[in-house]
Amino acid sequence: MNPPLIFVVAPALQLPYATTSHEVLQQAQAAGPSTGFALRIFNRGSEHPDLGLLPVDGRLTGEQRRSSDGTQLLCAALVVRIEPRHHWLGVYQGDTEDPTCLRCVDRVALSELSNATCWFYPTHDGTFLSWERGLHLTLKPGSIVDCPEELSSAPYDRSLISVLWSLLGDDASLTCVGLTYGGQRLVLPTEALSSDPMATWGRFRVDNQAEHSLVVEDCLTVFPAPPLAA
């Protein structure tokens, strides 16, 4: 089996060309994407008419995926704001005899890679709730999630990388939501993470028979409750 591939998303000048170390790659990744957002989607949107009463932390179903009233968490995602026009991808691999010595196997602008699409929002009819909260983060170099043996044992192949795009809500344009290699998601772990104090709740309707299949009916920014006076 080949040593695992290590992926770094950062400006081109931050990506080492030749042999390097884990420490240098961590510094390079720290110079990459630094913002993102948390996204949650729930069913039963029409059962929650007042968005101002919904929790700012997005935990509409508490710690469970389904609450006693039937409200269900359909999607929970952390989306890093990757900018394909500005960011490059560096791919590195350890030496079989010295795993601490990493060699560069590829450096490429994200804008030159293949594109693929996905859909975060429900595709079946109904009324739903969405919750978004801005994030500030520092990332670590990434790897392939649950890499199958046939992929890990094969030589690196740039053609297997795809930049993943999705429509979020009723956005007019696609948003970059990540990268895949051989159909497997690349994960850049978070080293540090903080969230904005406010969050945005939205209610949207999906109707596949309508001219516009997804319509946002309402949207509201909510804030934490002020502390009680002493």
C-alpha positions as a Python dict, from the first residue, in 0.01 Angstrom:
ca = {
    (1, 'M'): (0, 0, 0),
    (2, 'N'): (125, 348, -86),
    (3, 'P'): (180, 610, 186),
    (4, 'P'): (-138, 819, 222),
    (5, 'L'): (-177, 1133, 15),
    (6, 'I'): (-182, 1467, 197),
    (7, 'F'): (-375, 1759, 47),
    (8, 'V'): (-319, 2130, 111),
    (9, 'V'): (-547, 2410, -17),
    (10, 'A'): (-367, 2744, -10),
    (11, 'P'): (-232, 3023, -232),
    (12, 'A'): (23, 2896, -485),
    (13, 'L'): (320, 3068, -323),
    (14, 'Q'): (256, 2884, 4),
    (15, 'L'): (280, 2535, -149),
    (16, 'P'): (628, 2372, -139),
    (17, 'Y'): (762, 2235, -468),
    (18, 'A'): (995, 1958, -358),
    (19, 'T'): (1051, 1763, -37),
    (20, 'T'): (902, 1913, 275),
    (21, 'S'): (777, 1831, 625),
    (22, 'H'): (447, 1805, 808),
    (23, 'E'): (526, 2128, 993),
    (24, 'V'): (575, 2323, 670),
    (25, 'L'): (250, 2186, 525),
    (26, 'Q'): (64, 2285, 841),
    (27, 'Q'): (193, 2639, 800),
    (28, 'A'): (91, 2640, 434),
    (29, 'Q'): (-260, 2520, 514),
    (30, 'A'): (-294, 2784, 786),
    (31, 'A'): (-250, 3043, 508),
    (32, 'G'): (-541, 2892, 313),
    (33, 'P'): (-919, 2927, 358),
    (34, 'S'): (-1007, 3079, 695),
    (35, 'T'): (-1384, 3126, 686),
    (36, 'G'): (-1687, 2908, 629),
    (37, 'F'): (-2032, 2840, 765),
    (38, 'A'): (-2228, 2574, 946),
    (39, 'L'): (-2548, 2461, 773),
    (40, 'R'): (-2841, 2266, 915),
    (41, 'I'): (-3167, 2175, 741),
    (42, 'F'): (-3485, 2051, 911),
    (43, 'N'): (-3825, 1931, 794),
    (44, 'R'): (-4164, 2060, 920),
    (45, 'G'): (-4087, 2420, 826),
    (46, 'S'): (-4453, 2522, 829),
    (47, 'E'): (-4482, 2406, 1192),
    (48, 'H'): (-4245, 2681, 1307),
    (49, 'P'): (-4408, 3008, 1190),
    (50, 'D'): (-4198, 3245, 1406),
    (51, 'L'): (-3830, 3221, 1309),
    (52, 'G'): (-3742, 3459, 1590),
    (53, 'L'): (-3825, 3189, 1844),
    (54, 'L'): (-3578, 2939, 1699),
    (55, 'P'): (-3247, 2875, 1881),
    (56, 'V'): (-2944, 3075, 1771),
    (57, 'D'): (-2724, 2764, 1807),
    (58, 'G'): (-2932, 2571, 1551),
    (59, 'R'): (-3012, 2285, 1790),
    (60, 'L'): (-3379, 2265, 1703),
    (61, 'T'): (-3386, 1892, 1783),
    (62, 'G'): (-3145, 1914, 2077),
    (63, 'E'): (-2871, 1653, 2068),
    (64, 'Q'): (-3086, 1412, 1864),
    (65, 'R'): (-3161, 1401, 1492),
    (66, 'R'): (-3537, 1384, 1560),
    (67, 'S'): (-3743, 1554, 1830),
    (68, 'S'): (-4065, 1429, 1989),
    (69, 'D'): (-4280, 1654, 1766),
    (70, 'G'): (-4143, 1488, 1450),
    (71, 'T'): (-3898, 1762, 1353),
    (72, 'Q'): (-3597, 1592, 1194),
    (73, 'L'): (-3245, 1712, 1119),
    (74, 'L'): (-3198, 1634, 748),
    (75, 'C'): (-2853, 1785, 692),
    (76, 'A'): (-2566, 1905, 913),
    (77, 'A'): (-2260, 2032, 729),
    (78, 'L'): (-1956, 2253, 776),
    (79, 'V'): (-1871, 2429, 452),
    (80, 'V'): (-1527, 2586, 410),
    (81, 'R'): (-1519, 2889, 181),
    (82, 'I'): (-1273, 2769, -81),
    (83, 'E'): (-1208, 3015, -365),
    (84, 'P'): (-1108, 2823, -681),
    (85, 'R'): (-1003, 3147, -849),
    (86, 'H'): (-745, 3216, -577),
    (87, 'H'): (-653, 2883, -419),
    (88, 'W'): (-430, 2602, -541),
    (89, 'L'): (-411, 2239, -437),
    (90, 'G'): (-84, 2081, -329),
    (91, 'V'): (-62, 1702, -307),
    (92, 'Y'): (212, 1538, -101),
    (93, 'Q'): (312, 1185, -11),
    (94, 'G'): (548, 1037, 246),
    (95, 'D'): (863, 848, 157),
    (96, 'T'): (823, 472, 209),
    (97, 'E'): (1152, 462, 400),
    (98, 'D'): (1112, 792, 585),
    (99, 'P'): (746, 889, 644),
    (100, 'T'): (855, 1224, 793),
    (101, 'C'): (996, 1328, 455),
    (102, 'L'): (714, 1439, 225),
    (103, 'R'): (752, 1487, -148),
    (104, 'C'): (535, 1702, -370),
    (105, 'V'): (350, 1494, -628),
    (106, 'D'): (134, 1775, -769),
    (107, 'R'): (59, 2148, -751),
    (108, 'V'): (-238, 2277, -948),
    (109, 'A'): (-478, 2570, -953),
    (110, 'L'): (-827, 2465, -845),
    (111, 'S'): (-963, 2649, -1149),
    (112, 'E'): (-787, 2394, -1373),
    (113, 'L'): (-947, 2088, -1215),
    (114, 'S'): (-1263, 1902, -1312),
    (115, 'N'): (-1593, 2015, -1162),
    (116, 'A'): (-1879, 1816, -1014),
    (117, 'T'): (-2212, 1915, -859),
    (118, 'C'): (-2410, 1806, -557),
    (119, 'W'): (-2730, 1922, -388),
    (120, 'F'): (-2740, 2005, -18),
    (121, 'Y'): (-3107, 2097, -6),
    (122, 'P'): (-3395, 1844, -13),
    (123, 'T'): (-3519, 1746, -357),
    (124, 'H'): (-3859, 1618, -241),
    (125, 'D'): (-4160, 1847, -201),
    (126, 'G'): (-4225, 2012, 133),
    (127, 'T'): (-4152, 2312, 353),
    (128, 'F'): (-3821, 2315, 537),
    (129, 'L'): (-3606, 2521, 771),
    (130, 'S'): (-3242, 2615, 716),
    (131, 'W'): (-2995, 2746, 972),
    (132, 'E'): (-2660, 2905, 884),
    (133, 'R'): (-2388, 3048, 1106),
    (134, 'G'): (-2062, 3204, 993),
    (135, 'L'): (-1736, 3042, 1104),
    (136, 'H'): (-1375, 3150, 1141),
    (137, 'L'): (-1134, 2860, 1125),
    (138, 'T'): (-780, 2736, 1090),
    (139, 'L'): (-741, 2415, 893),
    (140, 'K'): (-494, 2128, 895),
    (141, 'P'): (-371, 1947, 581),
    (142, 'G'): (-636, 1710, 451),
    (143, 'S'): (-680, 1346, 360),
    (144, 'I'): (-928, 1114, 190),
    (145, 'V'): (-1220, 1006, 408),
    (146, 'D'): (-1257, 627, 430),
    (147, 'C'): (-1014, 574, 144),
    (148, 'P'): (-1086, 238, -26),
    (149, 'E'): (-792, 5, -72),
    (150, 'E'): (-807, 14, -452),
    (151, 'L'): (-769, 392, -440),
    (152, 'S'): (-492, 402, -180),
    (153, 'S'): (-290, 135, -360),
    (154, 'A'): (-307, 307, -701),
    (155, 'P'): (-64, 580, -814),
    (156, 'Y'): (-178, 940, -772),
    (157, 'D'): (-390, 1062, -1065),
    (158, 'R'): (-484, 1430, -1103),
    (159, 'S'): (-784, 1340, -1320),
    (160, 'L'): (-950, 1184, -1013),
    (161, 'I'): (-976, 1522, -836),
    (162, 'S'): (-1301, 1717, -865),
    (163, 'V'): (-1403, 2056, -728),
    (164, 'L'): (-1750, 2012, -580),
    (165, 'W'): (-2016, 2279, -635),
    (166, 'S'): (-2370, 2319, -505),
    (167, 'L'): (-2663, 2557, -518),
    (168, 'L'): (-2740, 2669, -164),
    (169, 'G'): (-3096, 2791, -114),
    (170, 'D'): (-3214, 3013, -398),
    (171, 'D'): (-2864, 3136, -483),
    (172, 'A'): (-2826, 3241, -844),
    (173, 'S'): (-2475, 3092, -869),
    (174, 'L'): (-2302, 2779, -747),
    (175, 'T'): (-2090, 2771, -431),
    (176, 'C'): (-1774, 2564, -396),
    (177, 'V'): (-1841, 2319, -112),
    (178, 'G'): (-1532, 2098, -120),
    (179, 'L'): (-1312, 1857, -312),
    (180, 'T'): (-1323, 1487, -393),
    (181, 'Y'): (-1060, 1237, -504),
    (182, 'G'): (-1180, 926, -683),
    (183, 'G'): (-1532, 1008, -567),
    (184, 'Q'): (-1422, 1020, -202),
    (185, 'R'): (-1450, 1340, -2),
    (186, 'L'): (-1134, 1525, 102),
    (187, 'V'): (-1148, 1649, 460),
    (188, 'L'): (-936, 1935, 593),
    (189, 'P'): (-963, 1897, 974),
    (190, 'T'): (-1014, 2209, 1182),
    (191, 'E'): (-735, 2311, 1418),
    (192, 'A'): (-920, 2613, 1556),
    (193, 'L'): (-1284, 2712, 1515),
    (194, 'S'): (-1499, 3002, 1630),
    (195, 'S'): (-1849, 3106, 1526),
    (196, 'D'): (-2025, 3436, 1470),
    (197, 'P'): (-2258, 3539, 1753),
    (198, 'M'): (-2556, 3565, 1520),
    (199, 'A'): (-2715, 3306, 1291),
    (200, 'T'): (-2970, 3309, 1009),
    (201, 'W'): (-3286, 3098, 998),
    (202, 'G'): (-3478, 3058, 675),
    (203, 'R'): (-3796, 2886, 566),
    (204, 'F'): (-3811, 2751, 212),
    (205, 'R'): (-4052, 2549, 4),
    (206, 'V'): (-3968, 2281, -252),
    (207, 'D'): (-4226, 2215, -524),
    (208, 'N'): (-4093, 2020, -819),
    (209, 'Q'): (-4403, 2099, -1027),
    (210, 'A'): (-4367, 2477, -991),
    (211, 'E'): (-4181, 2709, -1227),
    (212, 'H'): (-3934, 2783, -948),
    (213, 'S'): (-3884, 2457, -762),
    (214, 'L'): (-3726, 2619, -455),
    (215, 'V'): (-3862, 2940, -301),
    (216, 'V'): (-3735, 3103, 19),
    (217, 'E'): (-4046, 3220, 204),
    (218, 'D'): (-3885, 3391, 503),
    (219, 'C'): (-3542, 3470, 643),
    (220, 'L'): (-3436, 3617, 977),
    (221, 'T'): (-3107, 3684, 1155),
    (222, 'V'): (-3123, 3589, 1523),
    (223, 'F'): (-2895, 3693, 1806),
    (224, 'P'): (-2809, 3544, 2146),
    (225, 'A'): (-3033, 3652, 2430),
    (226, 'P'): (-2878, 3943, 2625),
    (227, 'P'): (-2744, 3855, 2970),
    (228, 'L'): (-2979, 3912, 3260),
    (229, 'A'): (-2919, 4228, 3458),
    (230, 'A'): (-2752, 4170, 3793),
}
